[in-house]
Each structure stands twice: as structure tokens, then as C-alpha cells.
Amino acid sequence: MISSSKTVCLLPGDGIGPEVVAAAKAVMVTVGDLFGLALRFEEHAFGGDAIDRFGTPLPPETLEACKRADGALMGAIGGPKWDHLSGDSRPEAGLLGLRKELGVFANLRPVAVPESLAHLSVLPPDKVAGTDVLVVRELIGGIYFGKPRVLAADYAIDTMTYTVQEIERITRVACTWAMRRNGKVTSIDKANVLAVSRLWRETASRIAKDEFPQVVVEHMYVDNAAMQLVLNPRQFDVILTGNLFGDILSDLASTLAGSLGLLPSACLGGITPLFEPVHGSAPDIAGQNKANPVAAILSVAMMFHEWAMPEIANLIEESVSNVLLQGNVTADLVLEGQPFIRTSDFTLLVVNEMTSKYNRVAIDV
Ligand code: IPM
Ligand code: MN
């Protein structure tokens, strides 16, 4: 029995966001029941939904609620409905603003392909089985936030910038994780072209050498890294990279597992930890009970890890694996025309698996 209470701020957002957040909430409610944990939920407008209802993608109430909470869970944001909007008024600006305001500079995106689930991969199972990569993406700097940013009629400017201090702190996160894992960090940059990348490389090397002598750090250009992730993904342990490269490489890495719908993430290091499935809002399947809830459910597991409740996190992770192992997959993981499990049914399978697994363990004890 865990006697503690937690407040979770739910940000369903757009597209399939509300469906996957509902699935994640069902899992959290189950956790509350099984472990006697008092979980309090708040739901707030975010992204395009908040633009429609309040005229801004990140209403002040939403931000304040996230700051007060013990954790925030986002569903997804964006969609064609808001594509005509520019820059600061887009749904995406709400997410970038939330990350920045919370100060969550470290985005952890794990991609694990256990042997038993390698058949779900887009790539040949024997190439990907055993892959276990943690992408550590810098989240509140780089070209996503650099100034000046200009969109004129005949030219445009985005600015990639990183300070030494920003590179140092994200390097420390990557190296700390490497020490808990297999001791290797691959820092990914474009140091053959970009000045920012040369500073990145130098700083990452220095921090690793001075503070983490047990960690092996290697450097790789981002173009090669994209290829290596496909050719030989098992060579990677922790990937350390900036905001833009991390965004791109994590989508690529999702093909190793089989679908973007499987990848969770945690945004850490700030006022409140924020958890986000890596996938987008998938407007084409929104509202059809077809979305894969695994990314959102595993993001909840990351929340419990962050709260130092590993037994709960492990129960969620093992239950999801078991449901997948039993051959239950959502539409994103089957060929067109093949049978698949709907979002709410998949979630129910996970909830049932959690309950029966918890009871089995309780009886064994
Ligand atoms: C992600 C998304 C976001 C990003 C968008 C929606 C702003 O693609 O979390 O990977 O680029 O960070
Ligand atoms: Mn992305």
C-alpha cells in the first residue's frame, strides 16, 4: 500500500489526443484502485482545442494548473484545422511554450525492441531484436527557440543557438542515464558544418571526461546516425542530441519498434514533469477508436518511474507487453484490411492484465 496522493494534469488536446488520454487515465484509475494511491485528475484545454475555446493554445489556467500538478500528461496537438495560423498562434506554439515555461529541458524517448516483439518492427526482426536505445533530446533550446526568427516575403530566418551551460546540463542527463544502462553515449551533431555542433561536441566530450570517466562517449554526424539507426540499431545505448535532430531521429527510431504509436516520452528537469506520447494528433483516424494507446499508457509508466514508484511502472509496462505478446495490436500495427483491436478494447485488455497480474503477485507474496 502506498500512502501518498498525486495530482495529474491531463491535456487531451487535438485529434486522437482525447482518446489516448482517456486510455491513460483508465490505467491510472486502475493503479489508484490496486495500490490505494489517491490520484486526483484535472483536465485543461490545450493546443487547437484551446485556440477554439479560449483563443490561445496555452491558456494561463492550463499553464498554472500544470505548474501546480505533480505531473502533466499531454495527448496530442495540431491538425489541418489550424494549419492556416502562423507562428505564435499555432497549436504547436502552445506545446513549445509549455515546455519552456515548465523548464523541462530533458526529453527522454526510449525505444526498446525486445526479441519477443521484434515482429512488430518495420525492419527485419533479426536486425532490430534486442535494440534498446534511449534518445535524450534537448527540449527548450536550439533552433526551436533561437532568435531572430523572421518570415518575410522573400526570405526567412531561424537561428540555431546553444550555450555551453545548456549543453552541459543535457550532457549530464545523458551520461547519468548511461551509467544506469550500458555506459555508452553517442552524441549526435553536424559538427562538420555547424558552429553550434562544434561547441556541442567539445562541451559534451569535456563533461563526460571530467565528470563521467566510466562513460564511453562517441560522436556521430546526424546524417550517418540516421543511417546507422536503420542498419545497426543495436550499437546505440544513449543518444544525446539537440532539439531538432532529436525530433527527427526519434520518429525514425519508432520504425524499429514498429510504430510511432508505441513510443512514450518524459520531459524532465523543470517545475513539473510533462509526459507526451511521441506521436502526433493523427487527424485521419481521430474519433474512430482506432488510435494506439500504448504510447500514452507507457508515458504514464514513465510518470510513475519519475515519482519513484517502480513497482507500478513495471506493472504497467509488463501488462502492455503481455497484451501485445498475446497478439493484440491496434490498426497502426497491421497491414491494411487485417483485423485489429480498437483503442478502448486494447485499453481494457491492459487494465485486465494489470489487475490479474497484480492479484497473482499479491497471492504469491
Ligand atoms: C514532438 C513533436 C513536436 C516537436 C511538435 C508538435 C511541436 O513533433 O514532440 O516530437 O517538434 O517537438
Ligand atoms: Mn516530433
Coordinates of C-alpha atoms and ligand atoms in Angstrom, one line a residue:
M1 CA 0.0 0.0 0.0
I2 CA 1.4 3.4 -1.0
S3 CA 0.0 6.3 1.1
S4 CA 0.5 9.4 -0.9
S5 CA -1.6 11.5 -3.2
K6 CA -0.7 12.9 -6.6
T7 CA -2.4 15.5 -8.9
V8 CA -2.2 14.8 -12.6
C9 CA -3.0 17.5 -15.1
L10 CA -4.5 16.0 -18.3
L11 CA -4.1 17.9 -21.5
P12 CA -6.1 15.9 -24.1
G13 CA -5.6 18.4 -26.9
D14 CA -6.5 17.5 -30.5
G15 CA -7.1 14.7 -32.9
I16 CA -6.5 11.3 -31.2
G17 CA -5.3 13.1 -28.1
P18 CA -8.5 12.8 -26.1
E19 CA -8.8 9.1 -27.0
V20 CA -5.3 8.2 -25.9
V21 CA -5.5 10.4 -22.7
A22 CA -8.8 8.6 -21.8
A23 CA -6.9 5.3 -22.1
A24 CA -4.0 6.6 -20.0
K25 CA -6.5 7.8 -17.4
A26 CA -8.2 4.4 -17.2
V27 CA -4.8 2.9 -16.5
M28 CA -4.1 5.5 -13.8
V29 CA -7.5 4.9 -12.2
T30 CA -6.7 1.2 -12.1
V31 CA -3.4 2.0 -10.4
G32 CA -5.2 4.0 -7.9
D33 CA -7.6 1.1 -7.1
L34 CA -4.9 -1.6 -7.0
F35 CA -2.3 0.3 -4.9
G36 CA -4.6 2.5 -2.8
L37 CA -3.0 5.6 -4.3
A38 CA -5.0 8.8 -4.3
L39 CA -4.8 10.2 -7.8
R40 CA -6.5 13.5 -8.5
F41 CA -7.2 14.5 -12.1
E42 CA -7.6 17.9 -13.6
E43 CA -8.3 18.4 -17.3
H44 CA -7.4 21.5 -19.2
A45 CA -7.6 23.0 -22.7
F46 CA -4.5 22.8 -24.8
G47 CA -3.4 23.2 -28.4
G48 CA -6.0 23.7 -31.2
D49 CA -8.9 22.8 -28.8
A50 CA -7.8 25.8 -26.6
I51 CA -7.5 28.0 -29.6
D52 CA -11.1 27.2 -30.5
R53 CA -12.4 27.7 -26.9
F54 CA -10.1 30.4 -25.5
G55 CA -8.3 32.0 -28.4
T56 CA -4.8 30.8 -27.4
P57 CA -3.1 27.4 -27.5
L58 CA -1.8 27.7 -23.9
P59 CA -4.4 29.4 -21.7
P60 CA -2.9 30.8 -18.5
E61 CA -5.2 28.5 -16.4
T62 CA -3.7 25.5 -18.2
L63 CA -0.2 26.6 -17.5
E64 CA -0.8 27.4 -13.9
A65 CA -2.6 24.0 -13.4
C66 CA 0.5 22.2 -14.9
K67 CA 2.8 24.1 -12.6
R68 CA 0.9 23.1 -9.5
A69 CA 0.5 19.5 -10.5
D70 CA 2.7 16.5 -9.7
G71 CA 2.7 15.6 -13.4
A72 CA 1.2 16.6 -16.7
L73 CA 0.1 14.3 -19.5
M74 CA -0.4 15.6 -23.0
G75 CA -2.3 13.7 -25.7
A76 CA -1.5 15.3 -29.0
I77 CA -1.9 18.7 -30.6
G78 CA -2.4 20.2 -34.1
G79 CA -4.3 19.4 -37.2
P80 CA -5.3 20.7 -40.6
K81 CA -8.0 22.9 -38.9
W82 CA -5.2 25.2 -37.5
D83 CA -2.7 24.9 -40.4
H84 CA -3.5 28.4 -41.7
L85 CA -2.4 30.0 -38.5
S86 CA 1.1 31.4 -38.3
G87 CA 3.9 31.1 -35.8
D88 CA 2.9 32.0 -32.3
S89 CA -0.8 31.3 -32.8
R90 CA -0.4 27.7 -33.9
P91 CA -1.2 24.7 -31.6
E92 CA 2.5 23.8 -31.7
A93 CA 3.4 27.1 -30.1
G94 CA 1.3 26.0 -27.1
L95 CA 3.4 22.9 -26.6
L96 CA 6.7 24.8 -27.1
G97 CA 5.5 27.4 -24.6
L98 CA 4.5 24.8 -22.1
R99 CA 7.9 23.0 -22.3
K100 CA 9.7 26.3 -22.0
E101 CA 7.6 27.7 -19.1
L102 CA 8.0 24.4 -17.2
G103 CA 11.7 24.4 -17.9
V104 CA 11.7 20.7 -19.0
F105 CA 14.9 20.7 -20.9
A106 CA 15.5 17.0 -21.0
N107 CA 13.3 14.8 -23.2
L108 CA 13.7 11.1 -22.7
R109 CA 12.4 8.9 -25.6
P110 CA 13.1 5.3 -25.0
V111 CA 12.9 2.8 -27.9
A112 CA 13.2 -0.8 -26.9
V113 CA 12.6 -3.8 -29.2
P114 CA 12.5 -7.0 -27.1
E115 CA 13.1 -10.2 -29.1
S116 CA 9.5 -11.2 -28.4
L117 CA 8.1 -8.1 -30.0
A118 CA 10.6 -7.7 -32.9
H119 CA 8.0 -9.0 -35.3
L120 CA 6.1 -5.7 -35.0
S121 CA 9.0 -3.8 -36.5
V122 CA 9.0 -2.2 -39.9
L123 CA 12.5 -3.6 -40.4
P124 CA 13.6 -7.3 -40.4
P125 CA 13.2 -8.7 -36.9
D126 CA 16.7 -10.2 -36.7
K127 CA 18.1 -6.7 -37.4
V128 CA 16.2 -5.0 -34.6
A129 CA 15.7 -7.6 -31.9
G130 CA 17.4 -6.6 -28.7
T131 CA 17.6 -2.9 -29.6
D132 CA 17.4 -0.7 -26.5
V133 CA 18.0 3.0 -27.2
L134 CA 17.3 6.0 -25.0
V135 CA 17.2 9.2 -27.0
V136 CA 18.0 12.2 -24.8
R137 CA 16.8 15.2 -26.7
E138 CA 17.4 18.8 -25.5
L139 CA 14.0 20.3 -25.5
I140 CA 13.9 24.0 -24.7
G141 CA 16.8 25.4 -26.8
G142 CA 18.3 25.1 -30.2
I143 CA 16.7 26.2 -33.5
Y144 CA 13.2 25.7 -32.0
F145 CA 13.7 28.8 -29.8
G146 CA 16.6 30.8 -31.2
K147 CA 16.2 34.4 -32.1
P148 CA 16.0 36.1 -34.6
R149 CA 13.1 34.3 -36.2
V150 CA 11.8 36.0 -39.4
L151 CA 9.3 35.1 -42.0
A152 CA 9.4 37.8 -44.7
A153 CA 8.1 37.7 -48.2
D154 CA 11.4 36.8 -49.9
Y155 CA 13.4 35.3 -47.1
A156 CA 13.2 33.6 -43.7
I157 CA 15.5 33.2 -40.7
D158 CA 15.6 30.6 -38.0
T159 CA 18.5 30.7 -35.5
M160 CA 20.2 27.7 -34.0
T161 CA 21.9 28.6 -30.8
Y162 CA 23.1 26.7 -27.7
T163 CA 25.1 28.0 -24.7
V164 CA 27.7 25.9 -23.0
Q165 CA 25.6 25.7 -19.9
E166 CA 22.6 24.3 -21.9
I167 CA 24.9 21.6 -23.5
E168 CA 26.5 20.8 -20.1
R169 CA 23.2 20.1 -18.3
I170 CA 21.8 17.9 -21.1
T171 CA 25.1 16.0 -21.3
R172 CA 24.9 15.3 -17.6
V173 CA 21.4 13.8 -18.0
A174 CA 22.6 11.6 -20.9
C175 CA 25.7 10.4 -19.0
T176 CA 23.7 9.7 -15.8
W177 CA 21.4 7.5 -17.8
A178 CA 24.3 5.8 -19.5
M179 CA 25.7 4.9 -16.1
R180 CA 22.4 3.2 -15.2
R181 CA 22.4 1.4 -18.5
N182 CA 25.3 0.2 -20.7
G183 CA 27.7 3.0 -20.2
K184 CA 27.7 4.4 -23.7
V185 CA 26.6 7.8 -25.1
T186 CA 26.5 8.6 -28.8
S187 CA 26.4 12.4 -29.2
I188 CA 24.8 13.3 -32.5
D189 CA 25.6 16.6 -34.3
K190 CA 26.6 18.1 -37.6
A191 CA 30.0 19.4 -36.5
N192 CA 31.4 19.2 -40.0
V193 CA 29.1 22.1 -40.9
L194 CA 27.6 23.8 -37.9
A195 CA 29.4 26.0 -35.3
V196 CA 26.8 25.1 -32.7
S197 CA 27.6 21.5 -33.3
R198 CA 31.3 22.1 -32.7
L199 CA 30.6 23.7 -29.4
W200 CA 28.2 20.8 -28.6
R201 CA 30.9 18.2 -29.4
E202 CA 33.6 19.9 -27.4
T203 CA 31.3 20.5 -24.4
A204 CA 29.8 17.0 -24.3
S205 CA 33.3 15.5 -24.5
R206 CA 34.6 17.7 -21.7
I207 CA 31.7 17.0 -19.3
A208 CA 31.9 13.2 -20.0
K209 CA 35.7 13.1 -19.5
D210 CA 35.7 15.3 -16.3
E211 CA 32.6 14.1 -14.6
F212 CA 31.7 10.7 -16.0
P213 CA 35.0 8.9 -16.7
Q214 CA 33.2 5.5 -16.7
V215 CA 31.0 6.5 -19.7
V216 CA 32.2 6.0 -23.2
V217 CA 31.3 8.9 -25.4
E218 CA 31.4 8.7 -29.2
H219 CA 30.3 11.4 -31.7
M220 CA 28.4 10.8 -34.9
Y221 CA 27.2 13.1 -37.6
V222 CA 23.4 13.2 -37.8
D223 CA 23.2 12.0 -41.4
N224 CA 25.3 9.0 -40.6
A225 CA 23.3 8.4 -37.4
A226 CA 20.1 8.2 -39.3
M227 CA 21.6 5.5 -41.5
Q228 CA 23.2 3.7 -38.5
L229 CA 19.8 3.6 -36.7
V230 CA 18.4 1.6 -39.6
L231 CA 21.5 -0.5 -40.4
N232 CA 22.7 -1.4 -36.9
P233 CA 20.4 -0.1 -34.2
R234 CA 21.9 -2.4 -31.5
Q235 CA 25.1 -0.3 -31.5
F236 CA 23.3 2.5 -29.6
D237 CA 22.7 2.8 -25.9
V238 CA 22.1 6.5 -25.0
I239 CA 21.7 9.0 -27.8
L240 CA 22.5 12.6 -26.8
T241 CA 21.3 15.3 -29.2
G242 CA 19.8 18.7 -29.7
N243 CA 16.2 19.7 -30.2
L244 CA 15.8 19.4 -34.0
F245 CA 17.9 16.3 -34.5
G246 CA 16.2 14.6 -31.6
D247 CA 12.8 15.3 -33.1
I248 CA 13.7 13.8 -36.4
L249 CA 15.7 10.8 -35.1
S250 CA 13.0 9.8 -32.6
D251 CA 10.4 9.5 -35.4
L252 CA 12.9 7.4 -37.4
A253 CA 13.7 5.2 -34.3
S254 CA 10.0 4.5 -33.9
T255 CA 10.1 2.3 -37.1
L256 CA 12.4 0.0 -35.1
A257 CA 9.7 -0.7 -32.6
G258 CA 7.0 -0.8 -35.3
S259 CA 5.0 2.4 -35.0
L260 CA 5.1 5.9 -33.5
G261 CA 2.1 4.8 -31.6
L262 CA 4.3 2.7 -29.3
L263 CA 6.7 5.4 -28.2
P264 CA 6.3 7.3 -24.8
S265 CA 8.3 10.2 -23.6
A266 CA 9.1 12.2 -20.5
C267 CA 10.1 15.8 -20.4
L268 CA 12.1 16.4 -17.2
G269 CA 14.3 18.8 -15.3
G270 CA 11.7 21.6 -14.7
I271 CA 9.0 22.6 -12.4
T272 CA 6.6 19.7 -13.2
P273 CA 7.4 16.6 -15.3
L274 CA 5.5 16.5 -18.5
F275 CA 4.7 13.3 -20.3
E276 CA 3.9 13.1 -24.0
P277 CA 3.4 10.3 -26.4
V278 CA 5.8 10.9 -29.3
H279 CA 3.1 10.6 -32.0
G280 CA 1.1 13.4 -33.3
S281 CA -2.7 14.0 -33.5
A282 CA -3.4 11.7 -36.5
P283 CA -6.4 13.7 -37.7
D284 CA -7.2 11.0 -40.3
I285 CA -8.2 8.5 -37.6
A286 CA -9.4 10.8 -34.9
G287 CA -12.6 10.0 -33.1
Q288 CA -12.7 6.4 -34.7
N289 CA -11.5 4.5 -31.6
K290 CA -8.6 3.4 -33.8
A291 CA -5.6 5.1 -32.2
N292 CA -2.8 3.1 -30.5
P293 CA -3.0 4.0 -26.8
V294 CA 0.4 2.3 -26.0
A295 CA 2.5 5.5 -26.2
A296 CA 0.2 7.3 -23.8
I297 CA 0.0 4.4 -21.4
L298 CA 3.7 3.9 -21.4
S299 CA 4.1 7.6 -20.8
V300 CA 2.1 7.1 -17.6
A301 CA 4.6 4.3 -16.7
M302 CA 7.4 6.9 -17.1
M303 CA 5.5 9.2 -14.8
F304 CA 5.5 6.5 -12.1
H305 CA 9.2 5.9 -12.6
E306 CA 9.7 9.6 -12.2
W307 CA 7.7 9.5 -9.0
A308 CA 10.0 6.7 -7.7
M309 CA 7.2 4.1 -7.8
P310 CA 8.9 1.5 -10.0
E311 CA 6.6 -1.4 -9.0
I312 CA 3.7 0.5 -10.5
A313 CA 5.7 1.5 -13.6
N314 CA 6.8 -2.1 -14.1
L315 CA 3.3 -3.5 -13.7
I316 CA 2.1 -1.1 -16.5
E317 CA 5.0 -1.9 -18.8
E318 CA 4.7 -5.7 -18.3
S319 CA 1.0 -5.6 -18.8
V320 CA 1.3 -3.7 -22.1
S321 CA 4.0 -6.2 -23.3
N322 CA 1.8 -9.1 -22.4
V323 CA -1.2 -7.8 -24.2
L324 CA 0.9 -7.2 -27.3
L325 CA 2.6 -10.6 -27.0
Q326 CA -0.8 -12.2 -27.0
G327 CA -1.2 -10.9 -30.5
N328 CA -3.4 -7.9 -29.8
V329 CA -2.5 -4.9 -32.0
T330 CA -4.1 -1.7 -33.0
A331 CA -4.6 -0.6 -36.6
D332 CA -1.2 1.1 -36.9
L333 CA 0.5 -2.3 -36.5
V334 CA -1.4 -4.4 -39.1
L335 CA -1.5 -4.3 -42.8
E336 CA -4.5 -2.6 -44.3
G337 CA -7.5 -4.9 -44.2
Q338 CA -6.2 -7.1 -41.4
P339 CA -8.1 -7.4 -38.1
F340 CA -7.1 -5.1 -35.3
I341 CA -8.1 -4.1 -31.8
R342 CA -9.8 -0.8 -31.1
T343 CA -8.4 1.7 -28.7
S344 CA -10.9 1.2 -25.9
D345 CA -10.7 -2.7 -26.2
F346 CA -6.9 -2.6 -26.1
T347 CA -7.1 -0.4 -23.0
L348 CA -9.5 -2.8 -21.3
L349 CA -7.1 -5.7 -22.1
V350 CA -4.3 -3.8 -20.4
V351 CA -6.4 -2.9 -17.4
N352 CA -7.5 -6.6 -17.0
E353 CA -3.9 -7.8 -17.4
M354 CA -2.8 -5.3 -14.7
T355 CA -5.5 -6.5 -12.3
S356 CA -4.8 -10.2 -12.8
K357 CA -1.1 -9.7 -12.7
Y358 CA -1.3 -7.7 -9.5
N359 CA -3.5 -10.3 -7.9
R360 CA -1.2 -13.1 -9.0
V361 CA 1.7 -11.4 -7.4
A362 CA -0.3 -10.5 -4.3
I363 CA -1.2 -14.2 -3.9
D364 CA 2.4 -15.3 -4.4
V365 CA 3.5 -13.0 -1.7
Ligands
IPM1 C1 7.3 16.1 -31.0 C2 6.5 17.0 -31.9 C3 6.7 18.5 -31.5 C4 8.1 18.8 -31.6 C5 5.8 19.4 -32.3 C6 4.3 19.0 -32.2 C7 6.0 20.8 -31.9 O1 6.9 16.8 -33.2 O2 7.1 16.2 -29.8 O3 8.2 15.4 -31.4 O4 8.6 19.1 -32.7 O5 8.8 18.8 -30.6
MN2 MN 8.3 15.1 -33.5

